[in-house]
Tab-separated table of C-alpha atoms and ligand atoms in Angstrom:
chain	number	residue	atom	x	y	z
A	1	MET	CA	20.990	6.495	-20.054
A	2	ARG	CA	20.099	2.965	-18.949
A	3	LEU	CA	20.920	1.696	-22.441
A	4	LEU	CA	24.262	3.414	-22.416
A	5	ASN	CA	25.111	1.889	-19.098
A	6	THR	CA	24.326	-1.637	-20.262
A	7	SER	CA	27.490	-3.507	-21.026
A	8	CYS	CA	28.398	-4.585	-24.563
A	9	GLY	CA	28.162	-8.283	-23.613
A	10	GLU	CA	24.522	-8.000	-22.529
A	11	ILE	CA	23.536	-6.249	-25.754
A	12	ARG	CA	25.326	-8.839	-27.877
A	13	GLY	CA	23.528	-11.598	-25.940
A	14	ARG	CA	20.120	-10.121	-26.807
A	15	LEU	CA	20.929	-9.899	-30.542
A	16	HIS	CA	19.825	-13.494	-31.258
A	17	LYS	CA	16.209	-12.934	-30.155
A	18	SER	CA	15.576	-9.877	-32.287
A	19	GLY	CA	14.080	-9.207	-35.685
A	20	VAL	CA	15.883	-7.524	-38.550
A	21	MET	CA	14.731	-4.046	-37.544
A	22	HIS	CA	15.870	-4.713	-34.030
A	23	VAL	CA	19.192	-5.983	-35.296
A	24	LEU	CA	19.778	-2.702	-37.035
A	25	PHE	CA	18.661	-0.698	-34.046
A	26	LEU	CA	20.766	-2.736	-31.664
A	27	PHE	CA	23.769	-2.556	-33.925
A	28	LEU	CA	23.500	1.198	-33.601
A	29	ALA	CA	23.206	0.816	-29.832
A	30	ILE	CA	26.331	-1.371	-29.714
A	31	VAL	CA	28.275	1.218	-31.653
A	32	LEU	CA	26.965	3.910	-29.311
A	33	SER	CA	27.546	2.039	-26.099
A	34	CYS	CA	30.888	0.484	-26.916
A	35	HIS	CA	32.290	3.693	-28.316
A	36	GLY	CA	30.045	5.897	-26.173
A	37	CYS	CA	30.593	5.365	-22.514
A	38	PRO	CA	32.589	2.919	-20.388
A	39	ASP	CA	30.918	0.664	-17.883
A	40	ARG	CA	29.996	2.411	-14.569
A	41	CYS	CA	30.584	5.833	-16.109
A	42	VAL	CA	28.234	8.618	-17.115
A	43	CYS	CA	28.894	10.525	-20.292
A	44	SER	CA	27.461	13.767	-21.536
A	45	LEU	CA	28.832	15.782	-24.408
A	46	GLN	CA	32.594	15.663	-23.934
A	47	THR	CA	32.508	14.977	-20.199
A	48	VAL	CA	32.970	11.489	-18.737
A	49	LYS	CA	32.374	10.841	-15.050
A	50	CYS	CA	33.263	7.587	-13.304
A	51	GLN	CA	32.812	8.622	-9.689
A	52	ASN	CA	32.586	6.606	-6.473
A	53	GLN	CA	32.323	3.263	-8.298
A	54	ASP	CA	35.054	1.385	-6.437
A	55	LEU	CA	36.950	1.043	-9.711
A	56	ASP	CA	40.483	-0.310	-9.285
A	57	ALA	CA	41.782	1.105	-12.565
A	58	ILE	CA	41.018	3.885	-15.033
A	59	PRO	CA	38.318	2.477	-17.350
A	60	HIS	CA	39.566	1.711	-20.829
A	61	SER	CA	37.677	2.727	-23.966
A	62	ILE	CA	37.188	6.323	-22.866
A	63	PRO	CA	35.549	8.079	-25.849
A	64	ALA	CA	38.231	9.601	-28.058
A	65	ASN	CA	36.641	13.046	-28.050
A	66	THR	CA	36.557	13.355	-24.219
A	67	LYS	CA	37.647	16.729	-22.900
A	68	PHE	CA	36.859	16.413	-19.185
A	69	LEU	CA	37.432	13.129	-17.382
A	70	PHE	CA	36.494	12.581	-13.732
A	71	VAL	CA	37.620	9.316	-12.162
A	72	THR	CA	37.304	10.283	-8.511
A	73	GLY	CA	36.467	8.529	-5.249
A	74	ASN	CA	37.461	5.079	-6.467
A	75	ASN	CA	40.227	2.743	-5.327
A	76	ILE	CA	43.037	3.123	-7.845
A	77	SER	CA	46.372	2.595	-6.110
A	78	ASN	CA	48.533	2.749	-9.192
A	79	ILE	CA	48.508	4.619	-12.490
A	80	SER	CA	50.999	3.648	-15.156
A	81	VAL	CA	51.554	3.661	-18.906
A	82	ALA	CA	48.781	1.031	-19.105
A	83	SER	CA	46.203	3.410	-17.600
A	84	PHE	CA	45.649	5.390	-20.821
A	85	PRO	CA	46.289	2.884	-23.608
A	86	THR	CA	44.697	4.995	-26.344
A	87	ARG	CA	45.510	8.520	-27.307
A	88	LEU	CA	43.037	11.148	-26.031
A	89	ASP	CA	43.964	14.198	-28.063
A	90	GLN	CA	41.202	16.423	-26.775
A	91	LEU	CA	41.503	15.689	-23.075
A	92	THR	CA	42.358	18.882	-21.191
A	93	ASP	CA	41.050	18.274	-17.647
A	94	LEU	CA	41.715	15.126	-15.656
A	95	TYR	CA	40.413	14.626	-12.097
A	96	LEU	CA	41.843	11.687	-10.171
A	97	GLY	CA	41.193	12.840	-6.594
A	98	GLY	CA	40.249	10.629	-3.649
A	99	ASN	CA	41.475	7.329	-5.067
A	100	GLY	CA	43.939	6.324	-2.351
A	101	MET	CA	46.538	6.484	-5.119
A	102	GLU	CA	50.078	5.503	-4.070
A	103	TYR	CA	52.136	5.170	-7.241
A	104	VAL	CA	52.334	7.438	-10.262
A	105	GLU	CA	54.556	5.624	-12.700
A	106	GLU	CA	56.567	6.739	-15.696
A	107	MET	CA	54.971	7.765	-19.015
A	108	VAL	CA	51.469	7.612	-17.554
A	109	PHE	CA	50.368	10.838	-19.263
A	110	ASP	CA	52.126	10.271	-22.581
A	111	ASN	CA	48.827	9.633	-24.372
A	112	LEU	CA	47.294	12.874	-23.095
A	113	PRO	CA	49.271	15.416	-25.131
A	114	ASN	CA	46.919	18.335	-24.453
A	115	LEU	CA	46.391	17.882	-20.760
A	116	LEU	CA	46.157	21.319	-19.123
A	117	ARG	CA	44.733	20.684	-15.660
A	118	LEU	CA	45.436	17.666	-13.467
A	119	ASP	CA	43.867	17.092	-10.068
A	120	LEU	CA	45.537	14.450	-7.884
A	121	SER	CA	44.234	15.818	-4.591
A	122	ASN	CA	43.286	13.644	-1.609
A	123	ASN	CA	45.484	10.688	-2.415
A	124	ARG	CA	48.279	8.861	-0.604
A	125	ILE	CA	51.105	9.211	-3.112
A	126	GLN	CA	54.438	7.807	-2.005
A	127	SER	CA	56.186	7.572	-5.354
A	128	PHE	CA	55.909	9.904	-8.339
A	129	SER	CA	58.043	9.165	-11.367
A	130	GLU	CA	60.146	12.014	-12.713
A	131	ARG	CA	59.145	10.777	-16.164
A	132	ALA	CA	55.397	10.745	-15.550
A	133	PHE	CA	54.859	13.690	-17.915
A	134	PRO	CA	56.132	13.816	-21.480
A	135	ASP	CA	58.816	16.423	-22.111
A	136	ASP	CA	56.556	18.499	-24.316
A	137	ASN	CA	53.594	18.521	-21.908
A	138	LYS	CA	51.381	21.588	-21.679
A	139	LEU	CA	50.288	21.191	-18.075
A	140	GLN	CA	49.207	24.489	-16.522
A	141	LEU	CA	47.519	23.530	-13.261
A	142	LEU	CA	48.539	20.759	-10.920
A	143	ASN	CA	46.531	20.088	-7.773
A	144	LEU	CA	48.468	18.155	-5.161
A	145	SER	CA	46.370	19.291	-2.222
A	146	ARG	CA	46.510	16.651	0.518
A	147	SER	CA	48.075	14.268	-1.950
A	148	PHE	CA	50.963	12.712	-0.091
A	149	HIS	CA	50.938	9.675	2.119
A	150	ASN	CA	52.873	11.437	4.846
A	151	HIS	CA	55.711	13.762	5.696
A	152	THR	CA	58.367	11.054	5.165
A	153	TYR	CA	57.755	10.854	1.433
A	154	ILE	CA	57.559	14.498	0.555
A	155	ASP	CA	61.151	14.963	-0.511
A	156	VAL	CA	61.069	11.888	-2.721
A	157	VAL	CA	57.678	12.708	-4.137
A	158	LEU	CA	58.446	16.315	-4.947
A	159	ASN	CA	61.525	15.342	-6.935
A	160	PHE	CA	59.453	15.193	-10.096
A	161	LEU	CA	58.809	18.932	-9.754
A	162	ARG	CA	62.558	19.495	-9.917
A	163	SER	CA	62.931	17.403	-13.061
A	164	GLY	CA	62.352	20.473	-15.217
A	165	SER	CA	59.578	19.096	-17.435
A	166	LEU	CA	56.759	21.332	-16.136
A	167	LEU	CA	57.783	24.447	-17.982
A	168	GLN	CA	54.238	25.669	-18.658
A	169	LEU	CA	52.926	25.137	-15.141
A	170	THR	CA	51.332	28.340	-13.853
A	171	ALA	CA	49.389	27.112	-10.807
A	172	LEU	CA	50.475	24.625	-8.181
A	173	ASP	CA	48.360	23.656	-5.185
A	174	LEU	CA	50.410	21.951	-2.460
A	175	SER	CA	48.030	22.777	0.388
A	176	SER	CA	47.304	20.542	3.404
A	177	ASN	CA	50.420	18.446	3.007
A	178	ASP	CA	52.231	18.892	6.327
A	179	LEU	CA	55.381	20.122	4.581
A	180	VAL	CA	56.936	21.981	7.589
A	181	LEU	CA	59.981	22.954	5.560
A	182	LEU	CA	59.483	23.499	1.893
A	183	PRO	CA	62.041	21.709	-0.265
A	184	ASP	CA	63.650	23.953	-2.853
A	185	ILE	CA	61.644	22.897	-5.890
A	186	PHE	CA	60.927	26.159	-7.605
A	187	GLY	CA	64.083	26.639	-9.620
A	188	SER	CA	62.682	24.667	-12.539
A	189	LEU	CA	59.085	25.895	-12.398
A	190	SER	CA	59.864	28.895	-14.511
A	191	SER	CA	56.258	29.864	-15.353
A	192	LEU	CA	54.734	29.515	-11.906
A	193	VAL	CA	52.327	32.358	-11.125
A	194	SER	CA	50.209	30.979	-8.304
A	195	LEU	CA	51.355	28.778	-5.455
A	196	SER	CA	49.238	27.541	-2.564
A	197	LEU	CA	50.961	26.284	0.549
A	198	GLN	CA	47.941	26.754	2.759
A	199	ASN	CA	47.586	24.568	5.872
A	200	SER	CA	50.988	22.935	5.501
A	201	SER	CA	52.634	23.482	8.934
A	202	ILE	CA	55.258	25.751	7.309
A	203	ILE	CA	57.530	27.361	9.887
A	204	THR	CA	59.721	29.493	7.638
A	205	ILE	CA	59.833	30.776	4.082
A	206	GLN	CA	63.071	29.581	2.639
A	207	ASN	CA	65.266	31.759	0.513
A	208	GLY	CA	64.604	30.159	-2.851
A	209	THR	CA	60.811	30.205	-2.655
A	210	LEU	CA	60.435	33.813	-3.677
A	211	LYS	CA	62.972	33.693	-6.458
A	212	VAL	CA	60.544	32.288	-9.053
A	213	PRO	CA	60.325	35.203	-11.460
A	214	PRO	CA	56.645	35.378	-12.421
A	215	LEU	CA	55.170	34.377	-9.034
A	216	ARG	CA	52.216	36.669	-8.290
A	217	ASP	CA	50.066	34.834	-5.725
A	218	LEU	CA	51.438	33.038	-2.715
A	219	ASP	CA	49.007	31.533	-0.226
A	220	LEU	CA	50.564	30.858	3.172
A	221	ARG	CA	47.407	30.913	5.269
A	222	ASP	CA	46.990	28.538	8.211
A	223	ASN	CA	50.632	27.652	8.665
A	224	SER	CA	52.978	27.913	11.664
A	225	LEU	CA	54.777	31.161	10.867
A	226	ARG	CA	55.699	33.223	13.967
A	227	ASP	CA	57.333	36.158	12.219
A	228	LEU	CA	59.005	37.017	8.911
A	229	PRO	CA	62.752	37.667	9.089
A	230	THR	CA	64.207	40.847	7.631
A	231	THR	CA	65.754	38.996	4.691
A	232	THR	CA	62.330	37.685	3.671
A	233	LEU	CA	60.800	41.155	3.952
A	234	ALA	CA	63.556	42.507	1.743
A	235	GLU	CA	62.947	39.767	-0.817
A	236	LEU	CA	59.227	40.515	-0.790
A	237	SER	CA	59.801	44.224	-1.261
A	238	LEU	CA	61.868	43.420	-4.350
A	239	LYS	CA	58.814	41.763	-5.893
A	240	PRO	CA	56.092	44.396	-5.630
A	241	GLY	CA	53.820	42.434	-7.974
A	242	LEU	CA	53.677	39.475	-5.572
A	243	HIS	CA	50.560	39.177	-3.456
A	244	ILE	CA	50.681	37.071	-0.371
A	245	ARG	CA	48.141	35.704	2.124
A	246	LEU	CA	49.265	35.232	5.712
A	247	ALA	CA	46.164	34.943	7.916
A	248	GLY	CA	45.801	32.042	10.328
A	249	ASN	CA	49.447	31.996	11.410
A	250	PRO	CA	50.419	32.197	15.106
A	251	TRP	CA	52.227	35.565	14.994
A	252	ARG	CA	54.385	36.260	18.034
A	253	CYS	CA	53.944	39.917	18.898
A	254	ASP	CA	57.184	40.666	20.737
A	255	CYS	CA	60.077	42.994	19.996
A	256	PHE	CA	61.396	40.708	17.256
A	257	ILE	CA	58.365	41.359	15.067
A	258	ASP	CA	58.801	45.139	14.884
A	259	ASP	CA	60.447	45.084	11.427
A	260	MET	CA	57.624	42.994	10.085
A	261	LEU	CA	54.985	45.205	11.686
A	262	MET	CA	56.474	48.344	10.162
A	263	TRP	CA	56.642	46.604	6.817
A	264	LEU	CA	53.014	45.419	7.113
A	265	LYS	CA	51.759	48.896	7.936
A	266	ASN	CA	53.409	50.296	4.848
A	267	SER	CA	52.980	47.482	2.329
A	268	THR	CA	50.126	46.644	-0.003
A	269	GLN	CA	51.426	43.163	-0.773
A	270	VAL	CA	49.640	41.301	2.009
A	271	VAL	CA	46.110	40.849	0.699
A	272	ASP	CA	44.584	39.743	4.003
A	273	VAL	CA	46.600	42.051	6.257
A	274	GLN	CA	43.421	42.937	8.204
A	275	ASN	CA	43.073	39.288	9.256
A	276	LEU	CA	46.484	38.810	10.882
A	277	THR	CA	46.273	38.293	14.653
A	278	CYS	CA	48.748	37.781	17.477
A	279	ALA	CA	48.936	34.355	19.113
A	280	ASP	CA	51.071	35.539	22.030
A	281	PRO	CA	52.005	37.091	24.439
A	282	GLU	CA	48.870	36.599	26.486
A	283	ALA	CA	48.180	40.339	26.708
A	284	LEU	CA	47.962	40.694	22.914
A	285	LYS	CA	46.297	37.396	22.105
A	286	GLN	CA	43.736	37.664	19.265
A	287	HIS	CA	44.678	41.321	18.764
A	288	GLN	CA	44.708	42.441	15.182
A	289	LEU	CA	48.387	42.763	14.300
A	290	LEU	CA	47.834	46.024	12.418
A	291	GLN	CA	46.316	47.646	15.521
A	292	VAL	CA	49.317	46.819	17.696
A	293	GLU	CA	51.603	49.794	18.397
A	294	LEU	CA	55.372	49.382	18.248
A	295	SER	CA	55.533	50.403	21.926
A	296	GLN	CA	53.414	47.374	22.840
A	297	LEU	CA	55.962	44.957	21.398
A	298	LYS	CA	57.941	43.936	24.458
A	299	CYS	CA	60.509	41.267	24.879
A	300	SER	CA	59.353	40.398	28.363
A	301	SER	CA	57.964	37.173	27.073
A	302	GLU	CA	61.043	35.003	27.357
A	303	MET	CA	64.322	36.533	28.594
A	304	GLU	CA	62.910	38.912	31.174
A	305	GLY	CA	60.284	36.429	32.191
A	306	VAL	CA	62.986	33.899	32.951
A	307	LEU	CA	65.010	36.503	34.843
A	308	GLU	CA	61.976	37.635	36.822
A	309	THR	CA	61.122	34.139	37.935
A	310	SER	CA	64.727	33.460	38.886
A	311	TYR	CA	64.826	36.636	41.005
A	312	VAL	CA	61.629	35.681	42.757
A	313	PHE	CA	63.019	32.222	43.358
A	314	LEU	CA	66.281	33.583	44.740
A	315	GLY	CA	64.363	35.892	47.079
A	316	LEU	CA	62.254	33.047	48.366
A	317	VAL	CA	65.312	30.896	49.009
A	318	LEU	CA	67.033	33.720	50.917
A	319	ALA	CA	63.920	34.388	52.998
A	320	LEU	CA	63.673	30.691	53.802
A	321	ILE	CA	67.303	30.560	54.901
A	322	GLY	CA	66.687	33.603	57.098
A	323	VAL	CA	63.625	32.039	58.700
A	324	ILE	CA	65.479	28.795	59.353
A	325	PHE	CA	68.355	30.735	60.879
A	326	LEU	CA	66.025	32.613	63.210
A	327	LEU	CA	64.256	29.410	64.115
A	328	VAL	CA	67.538	27.697	65.000
A	329	LEU	CA	68.466	30.681	67.129
A	330	TYR	CA	65.125	30.609	68.875
A	331	LEU	CA	65.218	26.885	69.592
A	332	ASN	CA	68.744	27.147	70.932
A	333	ARG	CA	68.087	30.246	72.967
A	334	LYS	CA	68.955	28.527	76.250
A	335	GLY	CA	72.114	26.981	74.859
A	336	ILE	CA	73.046	30.291	73.290
A	337	LYS	CA	72.453	32.098	76.576
A	338	ARG	CA	74.634	29.568	78.360
A	339	TRP	CA	77.236	29.815	75.657
A	340	MET	CA	77.221	33.590	75.936
A	341	TYR	CA	77.576	33.394	79.709
A	342	ASN	CA	80.445	30.952	79.207
A	343	ILE	CA	82.135	33.347	76.819
A	344	ARG	CA	81.526	36.224	79.174
A	345	ASP	CA	82.975	34.211	82.081
A	346	ALA	CA	85.921	33.137	79.975
A	347	CYS	CA	86.499	36.753	79.019
A	348	ARG	CA	86.202	37.863	82.578
A	349	ASP	CA	88.718	35.182	83.761
A	350	HIS	CA	91.020	36.170	81.028
A	351	MET	CA	90.709	39.873	81.839
A	352	GLU	CA	91.246	39.141	85.495
A	353	GLY	CA	94.346	37.139	84.624
A	354	TYR	CA	95.664	40.182	82.761
A	355	HIS	CA	94.786	42.413	85.585
A	356	TYR	CA	96.656	40.150	88.005
A	357	ARG	CA	99.703	39.922	85.775
A	358	TYR	CA	99.695	43.646	85.356
A	359	GLU	CA	99.612	44.110	89.081
A	360	ILE	CA	102.509	41.691	89.524
A	361	ASN	CA	104.535	43.323	86.756
A	362	SER	CA	104.003	46.756	88.194
A	363	ASP	CA	105.111	45.736	91.715
A	364	PRO	CA	108.533	47.411	92.186
A	365	ARG	CA	109.685	44.681	94.608
A	366	LEU	CA	109.094	42.030	92.053
A	367	ALA	CA	110.679	44.068	89.227
A	368	ASN	CA	114.156	43.676	90.705
A	369	LEU	CA	113.580	39.995	91.198
A	370	SER	CA	112.734	39.463	87.612
A	371	ILE	CA	115.783	41.448	86.402
A	372	ASN	CA	118.040	39.412	88.650
A	373	SER	CA	116.583	36.148	87.624
A	374	ASP	CA	117.385	37.018	83.986
A	375	VAL	CA	121.075	37.249	84.760
B	1	LIG	C1	41.023	-1.112	-2.470
B	1	LIG	O1	41.778	-2.093	-3.184
B	1	LIG	C2	42.609	-2.905	-2.383
B	1	LIG	C3	43.355	-3.855	-3.290
B	1	LIG	O2	43.945	-3.175	-4.333
B	1	LIG	C4	41.753	-3.655	-1.373
B	1	LIG	O3	42.585	-4.395	-0.506
B	1	LIG	C5	40.918	-2.660	-0.556
B	1	LIG	O4	40.060	-3.337	0.312
B	1	LIG	C6	40.100	-1.764	-1.460
B	1	LIG	N1	39.432	-0.747	-0.669
B	1	LIG	C7	38.161	-0.442	-0.832
B	1	LIG	C8	37.613	0.638	0.035
B	1	LIG	O5	37.471	-0.996	-1.655
B	2	LIG	C1	51.507	-0.521	-11.279
B	2	LIG	O1	50.818	-1.125	-12.370
B	2	LIG	C2	51.667	-1.553	-13.448
B	2	LIG	C3	50.789	-2.097	-14.545
B	2	LIG	O2	49.644	-2.655	-14.041
B	2	LIG	C4	52.645	-2.576	-12.931
B	2	LIG	O3	53.530	-2.947	-13.973
B	2	LIG	C5	53.453	-1.986	-11.792
B	2	LIG	O4	54.306	-2.966	-11.228
B	2	LIG	C6	52.527	-1.472	-10.685
B	2	LIG	N1	53.342	-0.806	-9.688
B	2	LIG	C7	53.153	-0.974	-8.403
B	2	LIG	C8	54.103	-0.268	-7.515
B	2	LIG	O5	52.274	-1.680	-7.948
B	3	LIG	C1	42.575	21.361	-5.246
B	3	LIG	O1	41.732	20.374	-4.693
B	3	LIG	C2	41.123	20.766	-3.479
B	3	LIG	C3	40.349	19.588	-2.904
B	3	LIG	O2	39.984	18.695	-3.858
B	3	LIG	C4	40.226	21.976	-3.744
B	3	LIG	O3	39.605	22.374	-2.547
B	3	LIG	C5	41.082	23.097	-4.298
B	3	LIG	O4	40.273	24.197	-4.634
B	3	LIG	C6	41.827	22.649	-5.536
B	3	LIG	N1	42.777	23.680	-5.924
B	3	LIG	C7	42.763	24.282	-7.111
B	3	LIG	C8	43.811	25.306	-7.359
B	3	LIG	O5	41.943	24.026	-7.948
B	4	LIG	C1	54.794	7.396	7.069
B	4	LIG	O1	54.247	6.197	6.595
B	4	LIG	C2	55.091	5.074	6.745
B	4	LIG	C3	54.427	3.871	6.084
B	4	LIG	O2	53.055	3.851	6.293
B	4	LIG	C4	55.325	4.844	8.243
B	4	LIG	O3	56.199	3.757	8.416
B	4	LIG	C5	55.956	6.093	8.827
B	4	LIG	O4	56.103	5.948	10.223
B	4	LIG	C6	55.089	7.306	8.555
B	4	LIG	N1	55.796	8.493	8.994
B	4	LIG	C7	55.213	9.457	9.704
B	4	LIG	C8	56.062	10.627	10.070
B	4	LIG	O5	54.031	9.383	10.032
B	5	LIG	C1	44.794	20.726	6.958
B	5	LIG	O1	45.656	19.644	6.626
B	5	LIG	C2	45.373	18.429	7.319
B	5	LIG	C3	46.374	17.395	6.854
B	5	LIG	O2	47.673	17.884	6.901
B	5	LIG	C4	43.970	17.974	7.039
B	5	LIG	O3	43.680	16.833	7.792
B	5	LIG	C5	42.972	19.092	7.394
B	5	LIG	O4	41.682	18.705	7.022
B	5	LIG	C6	43.356	20.362	6.651
B	5	LIG	N1	42.462	21.448	7.083
B	5	LIG	C7	41.833	22.205	6.206
B	5	LIG	C8	40.976	23.273	6.789
B	5	LIG	O5	41.912	22.040	5.010
B	6	LIG	C1	69.194	33.881	2.550
B	6	LIG	O1	69.779	34.830	1.656
B	6	LIG	C2	70.472	35.870	2.310
B	6	LIG	C3	70.983	36.835	1.248
B	6	LIG	O2	70.502	36.544	0.001
B	6	LIG	C4	71.620	35.298	3.131
B	6	LIG	O3	72.267	36.350	3.814
B	6	LIG	C5	71.060	34.303	4.125
B	6	LIG	O4	72.123	33.694	4.832
B	6	LIG	C6	70.261	33.238	3.414
B	6	LIG	N1	69.643	32.381	4.414
B	6	LIG	C7	69.637	31.060	4.322
B	6	LIG	C8	68.978	30.324	5.425
B	6	LIG	O5	70.130	30.472	3.377
B	7	LIG	C1	56.496	53.485	3.019
B	7	LIG	O1	56.161	53.427	1.638
B	7	LIG	C2	56.449	54.603	0.926
B	7	LIG	C3	55.981	54.424	-0.498
B	7	LIG	O2	55.188	53.299	-0.646
B	7	LIG	C4	57.929	54.901	0.978
B	7	LIG	O3	58.202	56.126	0.332
B	7	LIG	C5	58.378	54.988	2.436
B	7	LIG	O4	59.769	55.140	2.508
B	7	LIG	C6	57.985	53.747	3.192
B	7	LIG	N1	58.304	53.902	4.595
B	7	LIG	C7	58.943	52.962	5.291
B	7	LIG	C8	59.165	53.234	6.723
B	7	LIG	O5	59.304	51.910	4.781
B	8	LIG	C1	39.243	37.989	6.629
B	8	LIG	O1	38.508	37.039	7.416
B	8	LIG	C2	37.121	37.088	7.194
B	8	LIG	C3	36.465	36.138	8.186
B	8	LIG	O2	37.192	34.955	8.304
B	8	LIG	C4	36.799	36.725	5.756
B	8	LIG	O3	35.424	36.768	5.531
B	8	LIG	C5	37.504	37.715	4.841
B	8	LIG	O4	37.313	37.339	3.501
B	8	LIG	C6	39.004	37.754	5.144
B	8	LIG	N1	39.619	38.803	4.375
B	8	LIG	C7	40.568	38.575	3.462
B	8	LIG	C8	41.086	39.765	2.731
B	8	LIG	O5	40.968	37.450	3.227
């Protein structure tokens, strides 16, 4: 192993000091080491591992018969057509995770005609060429778990999935990418069987997602789904072969979820149906969704809650006004008493005035006078 790790230069340097036998032996070693294993890599059988070596590029002179290549945990910001300068016909599995990779340029995989599984997880990709893969690629599994720099780049980055070159792709891992809304990328992935969108902040399943014909496994665990709309349930029911995982979402157990609950109780499509729990309302928090009865699904949470609080508020305001009114009355009790006496006196004067006038009017002596005066 030590010999294999020694660089070609060092071995060539030692050649001068050796005898003929040694020359032969070392010649063999040069052939082995230079065609055997790149610097800072470990090779065994058809596997080459160059892990956590702070490499800034894919090592060149990878043995031509390599099947499994691991270049992980290094510092490779850019892969391009120069990354694989020689053809590696037997390479099927390529692991490039944890490299802080930002750019995947065009034609980078052109020299890997039999690549089946590619792992680009745990990178910071912000640009992915639509022409990264050759048209006749055979890629079956693509791992893009936690691959993207951030939310802003997702639309741009996922464009290469729409390009229509990944016709053999059966498994796609897009987990832990903070997608929120999934761009419609599945139209051209015509062989996709398994899709992971776990832990991606997804808030709704968009219409197109379920249209991929062969899709059989959909992982939506640990997202931000609150319920599944009726249209989605209908789409799911049309694909009885599709199995879906939904645990770890904050289901809202109110009257809007009743369609979904009925569907869940009757469907075999949700693999982890036992693990679905309510996130709210408070009364049903952490309850297993399957154990919730339809009669427990109330819509008091928002509308009625708002109404209730506004009624309480109105009542309080009215009571306050009443109290203030009484208080004003109480404080002014003397003034009010005086005012009432005044009114009473005024009334009495008035009444007396009437009384007087009535008496005058009814006096027969004065009646003549008034008739005469009119003339
Ligand atoms: C990775 O490489 C860049 C230059 O390409 C350098 O600035 C950075 O310090 C390196 N990071 C590590 C952890 O070596
Ligand atoms: C990536 O590397 C290639 C070759 O080394 C270079 O031509 C290209 O400009 C680089 N791209 C970026 C974005 O750094
Ligand atoms: C993708 O990579 C992540 C992390 O490296 C790993 O946990 C996950 O199992 C991989 N997915 C697939 C489908 O292999
Ligand atoms: C994404 O990264 C870019 C560049 O680092 C930064 O300018 C931008 O604010 C980030 N966006 C989000 C949503 O974090
Ligand atoms: C979920 O995704 C975030 C990034 O979006 C990541 O930091 C976190 O580790 C992931 N959690 C799990 C359990 O994979
Ligand atoms: C989803 O599809 C259904 C019928 O196929 C349609 O009624 C609905 O408006 C669509 N929703 C969106 C958001 O496109
Ligand atoms: C429940 O499923 C059975 C068959 O799987 C079906 O006959 C029945 O109509 C379904 N009931 C409801 C309420 O969807
Ligand atoms: C449900 O959750 C438990 C505990 O987290 C786990 O062990 C089990 O595998 C889950 N069941 C399914 C069907 O995913």
